[in-house]
Amino acid sequence: MTNDIRITLIEDHDLTRVGMKTALQQRPGFQVVGEAANGTDGLKLLTNLKPDVAIVDIGLPDIDGIELTRRFRQAQAQMEDHPDTKVLILTLQDQEDTVLAAFAAGADSYCMKDVSLDQLVDALRVTQEGNSWIDPAIARVVLRQTQSSVPQNGAPIPEQQVSITATEPEYNQIIEAYPLTERELEVLQLIVDGCSNAAIAEKLYITVGTVKTHVRNILNKLCADDRTQAAVRALRSGLVG
């Protein structure tokens, strides 16, 4: 079907890759259009097939998933049609430096391999829609980074791609000026938990259109550019846990 989300799988573990491919193809709305077991072949796939979402493992045997993402983003910028391919990192690694390096390289979403199939499906849909899906454990890694102004060695922190510019007092001023409703707080909590608009609608028994309205209001009130920034600001300000 033309509306299917076109996916490439770049994963060196054969059983994992085949298992994901089989599981995703059994779900309506997904089409696995290519697969690769290393970064070199994966980069060729991405530039040739131009999928909607690429699932990329970090621990590839030649060039790792972070470097692959960086190279693809460079190649993508040079393409005439500039395909809107999203990159979802799928890995067992949740170390802070790895997470931040992935986003700095141009990853859109970051998902741990122990997620359920339903969560992976949600992550793919959210990512394809142009939003970031961040595993709740990873969101807290990003939060810890934004709360630190100086690393342990005393050197200044270089600029990070994950940009959260407001200070905590500014958050409080924003929240006081534009308080969130009870329903918006419920939606915000589900955003932090990594739910897609469709999943939020199902959980709260409202329409997807209503969810989009709430999300738009939340972004406006938190002065956030996207769902990821809203989630981090919500965690940092204590709006959600």
mmCIF file of C-alpha atoms in Angstrom:
data_model
loop_
_atom_site.group_PDB
_atom_site.id
_atom_site.type_symbol
_atom_site.label_atom_id
_atom_site.label_comp_id
_atom_site.label_asym_id
_atom_site.label_seq_id
_atom_site.Cartn_x
_atom_site.Cartn_y
_atom_site.Cartn_z
ATOM 1 C CA MET A 1 0.000 0.000 0.000
ATOM 2 C CA THR A 2 1.232 3.478 -0.853
ATOM 3 C CA ASN A 3 0.492 4.768 2.665
ATOM 4 C CA ASP A 4 2.637 2.127 4.339
ATOM 5 C CA ILE A 5 5.640 3.362 6.326
ATOM 6 C CA ARG A 6 8.668 2.198 4.320
ATOM 7 C CA ILE A 7 11.399 0.876 6.613
ATOM 8 C CA THR A 8 14.989 -0.277 6.228
ATOM 9 C CA LEU A 9 16.608 -2.437 8.911
ATOM 10 C CA ILE A 10 20.342 -2.033 9.531
ATOM 11 C CA GLU A 11 21.247 -4.608 12.164
ATOM 12 C CA ASP A 12 24.191 -7.045 12.202
ATOM 13 C CA HIS A 13 22.510 -9.711 14.356
ATOM 14 C CA ASP A 14 20.713 -11.948 11.875
ATOM 15 C CA LEU A 15 18.091 -13.330 14.243
ATOM 16 C CA THR A 16 17.238 -9.875 15.581
ATOM 17 C CA ARG A 17 16.972 -8.417 12.081
ATOM 18 C CA VAL A 18 14.882 -11.256 10.695
ATOM 19 C CA GLY A 19 12.671 -11.233 13.784
ATOM 20 C CA MET A 20 11.978 -7.500 13.478
ATOM 21 C CA LYS A 21 11.320 -7.802 9.760
ATOM 22 C CA THR A 22 8.852 -10.642 10.241
ATOM 23 C CA ALA A 23 7.078 -8.913 13.124
ATOM 24 C CA LEU A 24 6.772 -5.558 11.351
ATOM 25 C CA GLN A 25 5.533 -7.059 8.107
ATOM 26 C CA GLN A 26 2.745 -8.750 10.022
ATOM 27 C CA ARG A 27 1.552 -5.341 11.247
ATOM 28 C CA PRO A 28 -0.643 -3.337 8.870
ATOM 29 C CA GLY A 29 0.859 -0.088 7.678
ATOM 30 C CA PHE A 30 4.501 -1.168 7.574
ATOM 31 C CA GLN A 31 6.670 -2.305 4.687
ATOM 32 C CA VAL A 32 10.289 -3.423 5.114
ATOM 33 C CA VAL A 33 11.913 -2.372 1.840
ATOM 34 C CA GLY A 34 15.511 -3.303 2.621
ATOM 35 C CA GLU A 35 17.891 -4.732 5.172
ATOM 36 C CA ALA A 36 21.633 -4.722 5.791
ATOM 37 C CA ALA A 37 24.001 -6.392 8.233
ATOM 38 C CA ASN A 38 26.670 -3.675 8.283
ATOM 39 C CA GLY A 39 27.009 0.080 8.066
ATOM 40 C CA THR A 40 28.578 0.221 4.601
ATOM 41 C CA ASP A 41 25.731 -1.684 2.972
ATOM 42 C CA GLY A 42 23.254 0.170 5.151
ATOM 43 C CA LEU A 43 24.445 3.565 3.934
ATOM 44 C CA LYS A 44 24.028 2.427 0.323
ATOM 45 C CA LEU A 45 20.504 1.220 1.117
ATOM 46 C CA LEU A 46 19.511 4.526 2.647
ATOM 47 C CA THR A 47 20.792 6.619 -0.238
ATOM 48 C CA ASN A 48 19.280 4.322 -2.881
ATOM 49 C CA LEU A 49 15.941 3.353 -1.335
ATOM 50 C CA LYS A 50 15.185 6.614 0.526
ATOM 51 C CA PRO A 51 12.914 4.921 3.124
ATOM 52 C CA ASP A 52 10.571 6.762 5.467
ATOM 53 C CA VAL A 53 12.342 5.430 8.572
ATOM 54 C CA ALA A 54 15.653 3.641 9.028
ATOM 55 C CA ILE A 55 16.080 1.437 12.086
ATOM 56 C CA VAL A 56 19.805 1.571 12.834
ATOM 57 C CA ASP A 57 21.717 -0.474 15.396
ATOM 58 C CA ILE A 58 24.669 1.319 16.978
ATOM 59 C CA GLY A 59 26.927 -1.749 17.259
ATOM 60 C CA LEU A 60 27.574 -2.431 13.568
ATOM 61 C CA PRO A 61 30.767 -4.319 12.621
ATOM 62 C CA ASP A 62 32.368 -1.745 10.290
ATOM 63 C CA ILE A 63 31.097 1.808 10.754
ATOM 64 C CA ASP A 64 28.906 2.129 13.810
ATOM 65 C CA GLY A 65 25.337 3.370 13.726
ATOM 66 C CA ILE A 66 26.251 6.862 14.924
ATOM 67 C CA GLU A 67 28.837 7.357 12.175
ATOM 68 C CA LEU A 68 26.435 5.868 9.627
ATOM 69 C CA THR A 69 23.793 8.386 10.691
ATOM 70 C CA ARG A 70 26.255 11.267 10.426
ATOM 71 C CA ARG A 71 27.391 10.217 6.938
ATOM 72 C CA PHE A 72 23.826 9.717 5.748
ATOM 73 C CA ARG A 73 22.783 13.165 6.981
ATOM 74 C CA GLN A 74 25.679 14.659 5.015
ATOM 75 C CA ALA A 75 24.723 12.706 1.893
ATOM 76 C CA GLN A 76 21.042 13.530 2.394
ATOM 77 C CA ALA A 77 21.771 17.256 2.336
ATOM 78 C CA GLN A 78 23.408 16.880 -1.077
ATOM 79 C CA MET A 79 20.548 14.949 -2.696
ATOM 80 C CA GLU A 80 18.420 16.894 -5.162
ATOM 81 C CA ASP A 81 15.107 15.588 -3.848
ATOM 82 C CA HIS A 82 16.375 15.685 -0.217
ATOM 83 C CA PRO A 83 14.428 12.620 1.009
ATOM 84 C CA ASP A 84 12.791 13.040 4.396
ATOM 85 C CA THR A 85 14.210 9.823 5.843
ATOM 86 C CA LYS A 86 14.054 9.570 9.634
ATOM 87 C CA VAL A 87 16.572 7.629 11.706
ATOM 88 C CA LEU A 88 15.530 5.563 14.713
ATOM 89 C CA ILE A 89 18.446 4.249 16.761
ATOM 90 C CA LEU A 90 17.720 0.832 18.271
ATOM 91 C CA THR A 91 20.318 -0.364 20.753
ATOM 92 C CA LEU A 92 21.149 -1.825 24.143
ATOM 93 C CA GLN A 93 23.368 1.150 24.988
ATOM 94 C CA ASP A 94 21.976 3.831 27.292
ATOM 95 C CA GLN A 95 25.246 5.544 28.285
ATOM 96 C CA GLU A 96 24.906 9.311 28.293
ATOM 97 C CA ASP A 97 27.744 9.978 25.839
ATOM 98 C CA THR A 98 26.344 7.450 23.360
ATOM 99 C CA VAL A 99 22.834 8.881 23.556
ATOM 100 C CA LEU A 100 23.988 12.473 23.053
ATOM 101 C CA ALA A 101 26.362 11.461 20.252
ATOM 102 C CA ALA A 102 23.498 9.767 18.418
ATOM 103 C CA PHE A 103 21.342 12.895 18.528
ATOM 104 C CA ALA A 104 24.315 15.077 17.601
ATOM 105 C CA ALA A 105 24.854 12.862 14.533
ATOM 106 C CA GLY A 106 21.278 13.475 13.412
ATOM 107 C CA ALA A 107 19.201 10.658 14.881
ATOM 108 C CA ASP A 108 15.495 11.435 15.252
ATOM 109 C CA SER A 109 14.562 8.824 17.857
ATOM 110 C CA TYR A 110 16.313 6.552 20.335
ATOM 111 C CA CYS A 111 14.805 3.250 21.360
ATOM 112 C CA MET A 112 16.112 0.455 23.581
ATOM 113 C CA LYS A 113 16.071 -3.091 22.213
ATOM 114 C CA ASP A 114 14.063 -4.385 25.153
ATOM 115 C CA VAL A 115 10.949 -2.460 24.086
ATOM 116 C CA SER A 116 7.842 -4.385 23.175
ATOM 117 C CA LEU A 117 6.696 -4.675 19.570
ATOM 118 C CA ASP A 118 3.811 -2.309 20.338
ATOM 119 C CA GLN A 119 6.268 0.303 21.635
ATOM 120 C CA LEU A 120 8.470 -0.118 18.558
ATOM 121 C CA VAL A 121 5.431 0.349 16.326
ATOM 122 C CA ASP A 122 4.521 3.507 18.249
ATOM 123 C CA ALA A 123 8.114 4.746 17.983
ATOM 124 C CA LEU A 124 8.120 4.216 14.215
ATOM 125 C CA ARG A 125 4.831 6.048 13.752
ATOM 126 C CA VAL A 126 5.865 8.970 15.945
ATOM 127 C CA THR A 127 9.203 9.209 14.136
ATOM 128 C CA GLN A 128 7.632 9.037 10.689
ATOM 129 C CA GLU A 129 5.251 11.835 11.683
ATOM 130 C CA GLY A 130 8.282 14.062 12.201
ATOM 131 C CA ASN A 131 8.484 13.862 15.990
ATOM 132 C CA SER A 132 11.138 12.327 18.224
ATOM 133 C CA TRP A 133 10.435 9.177 20.226
ATOM 134 C CA ILE A 134 12.761 8.830 23.175
ATOM 135 C CA ASP A 135 12.728 5.855 25.493
ATOM 136 C CA PRO A 136 11.710 7.098 28.978
ATOM 137 C CA ALA A 137 15.060 5.940 30.406
ATOM 138 C CA ILE A 138 16.859 7.890 27.680
ATOM 139 C CA ALA A 139 14.751 10.994 28.293
ATOM 140 C CA ARG A 140 16.141 11.068 31.801
ATOM 141 C CA VAL A 141 19.688 10.787 30.430
ATOM 142 C CA VAL A 142 19.033 13.864 28.291
ATOM 143 C CA LEU A 143 17.516 15.586 31.315
ATOM 144 C CA ARG A 144 20.596 14.930 33.437
ATOM 145 C CA GLN A 145 22.734 16.454 30.697
ATOM 146 C CA THR A 146 20.684 19.646 30.573
ATOM 147 C CA GLN A 147 20.858 20.011 34.364
ATOM 148 C CA SER A 148 24.683 19.946 34.368
ATOM 149 C CA SER A 149 26.492 23.141 33.504
ATOM 150 C CA VAL A 150 30.046 21.862 34.137
ATOM 151 C CA PRO A 151 31.320 18.283 33.695
ATOM 152 C CA GLN A 152 33.337 16.499 36.385
ATOM 153 C CA ASN A 153 36.705 17.479 34.903
ATOM 154 C CA GLY A 154 35.781 21.165 35.177
ATOM 155 C CA ALA A 155 35.971 21.854 31.435
ATOM 156 C CA PRO A 156 33.156 23.793 29.761
ATOM 157 C CA ILE A 157 30.477 21.710 28.108
ATOM 158 C CA PRO A 158 30.487 22.111 24.314
ATOM 159 C CA GLU A 159 27.222 22.949 22.609
ATOM 160 C CA GLN A 160 24.955 19.940 22.240
ATOM 161 C CA GLN A 161 22.492 19.204 19.478
ATOM 162 C CA VAL A 162 19.865 18.616 22.155
ATOM 163 C CA SER A 163 19.193 22.261 22.873
ATOM 164 C CA ILE A 164 17.222 23.171 25.980
ATOM 165 C CA THR A 165 17.765 26.882 26.503
ATOM 166 C CA ALA A 166 15.405 27.961 29.283
ATOM 167 C CA THR A 167 16.604 27.940 32.891
ATOM 168 C CA GLU A 168 14.480 26.496 35.679
ATOM 169 C CA PRO A 169 13.186 29.916 36.878
ATOM 170 C CA GLU A 170 12.165 30.647 33.289
ATOM 171 C CA TYR A 171 10.250 27.363 33.197
ATOM 172 C CA ASN A 172 8.388 28.362 36.338
ATOM 173 C CA GLN A 173 7.525 31.758 34.859
ATOM 174 C CA ILE A 174 6.257 30.121 31.694
ATOM 175 C CA ILE A 175 4.146 27.638 33.641
ATOM 176 C CA GLU A 176 2.720 30.356 35.889
ATOM 177 C CA ALA A 177 1.835 32.534 32.889
ATOM 178 C CA TYR A 178 0.383 29.690 30.833
ATOM 179 C CA PRO A 179 -0.769 26.915 33.192
ATOM 180 C CA LEU A 180 -1.560 23.555 31.650
ATOM 181 C CA THR A 181 -4.998 22.059 32.055
ATOM 182 C CA GLU A 182 -5.499 18.689 33.702
ATOM 183 C CA ARG A 183 -6.070 17.092 30.288
ATOM 184 C CA GLU A 184 -2.947 18.709 28.856
ATOM 185 C CA LEU A 185 -0.936 17.330 31.762
ATOM 186 C CA GLU A 186 -2.297 13.858 30.994
ATOM 187 C CA VAL A 187 -1.280 14.235 27.351
ATOM 188 C CA LEU A 188 2.135 15.573 28.381
ATOM 189 C CA GLN A 189 2.765 12.580 30.631
ATOM 190 C CA LEU A 190 1.974 10.228 27.746
ATOM 191 C CA ILE A 191 4.298 12.192 25.452
ATOM 192 C CA VAL A 192 7.085 11.706 28.013
ATOM 193 C CA ASP A 193 6.225 8.003 28.082
ATOM 194 C CA GLY A 194 6.796 7.892 24.317
ATOM 195 C CA CYS A 195 3.219 7.431 23.134
ATOM 196 C CA SER A 196 2.181 8.409 19.615
ATOM 197 C CA ASN A 197 -0.832 10.633 18.976
ATOM 198 C CA ALA A 198 -2.876 7.558 18.102
ATOM 199 C CA ALA A 199 -1.845 5.788 21.308
ATOM 200 C CA ILE A 200 -2.664 8.885 23.387
ATOM 201 C CA ALA A 201 -6.087 9.107 21.737
ATOM 202 C CA GLU A 202 -6.770 5.462 22.542
ATOM 203 C CA LYS A 203 -5.642 5.741 26.153
ATOM 204 C CA LEU A 204 -7.625 8.925 26.849
ATOM 205 C CA TYR A 205 -10.669 7.987 24.728
ATOM 206 C CA ILE A 206 -10.416 11.104 22.572
ATOM 207 C CA THR A 207 -9.860 11.658 18.857
ATOM 208 C CA VAL A 208 -6.441 12.024 17.246
ATOM 209 C CA GLY A 209 -7.476 15.519 16.147
ATOM 210 C CA THR A 210 -8.143 16.472 19.756
ATOM 211 C CA VAL A 211 -4.752 15.060 20.762
ATOM 212 C CA LYS A 212 -3.050 17.194 18.105
ATOM 213 C CA THR A 213 -4.816 20.263 19.465
ATOM 214 C CA HIS A 214 -3.635 19.463 23.000
ATOM 215 C CA VAL A 215 -0.067 18.843 21.760
ATOM 216 C CA ARG A 216 -0.055 22.161 19.914
ATOM 217 C CA ASN A 217 -1.283 23.955 23.044
ATOM 218 C CA ILE A 218 1.344 22.219 25.180
ATOM 219 C CA LEU A 219 4.158 23.218 22.822
ATOM 220 C CA ASN A 220 2.923 26.801 22.796
ATOM 221 C CA LYS A 221 2.612 27.014 26.580
ATOM 222 C CA LEU A 222 6.041 25.465 27.195
ATOM 223 C CA CYS A 223 7.626 27.518 24.389
ATOM 224 C CA ALA A 224 8.908 24.235 22.971
ATOM 225 C CA ASP A 225 9.777 23.584 19.338
ATOM 226 C CA ASP A 226 8.828 19.904 19.374
ATOM 227 C CA ARG A 227 7.633 17.016 21.533
ATOM 228 C CA THR A 228 11.165 16.101 22.651
ATOM 229 C CA GLN A 229 11.895 19.562 23.978
ATOM 230 C CA ALA A 230 8.481 19.678 25.658
ATOM 231 C CA ALA A 231 9.160 16.323 27.342
ATOM 232 C CA VAL A 232 12.546 17.395 28.674
ATOM 233 C CA ARG A 233 11.177 20.735 29.917
ATOM 234 C CA ALA A 234 8.266 18.944 31.570
ATOM 235 C CA LEU A 235 10.630 16.575 33.390
ATOM 236 C CA ARG A 236 12.988 19.370 34.384
ATOM 237 C CA SER A 237 10.215 21.586 35.732
ATOM 238 C CA GLY A 238 8.589 18.746 37.647
ATOM 239 C CA LEU A 239 5.327 18.921 35.689
ATOM 240 C CA VAL A 240 5.497 15.157 35.171
ATOM 241 C CA GLY A 241 7.539 12.388 36.695
#
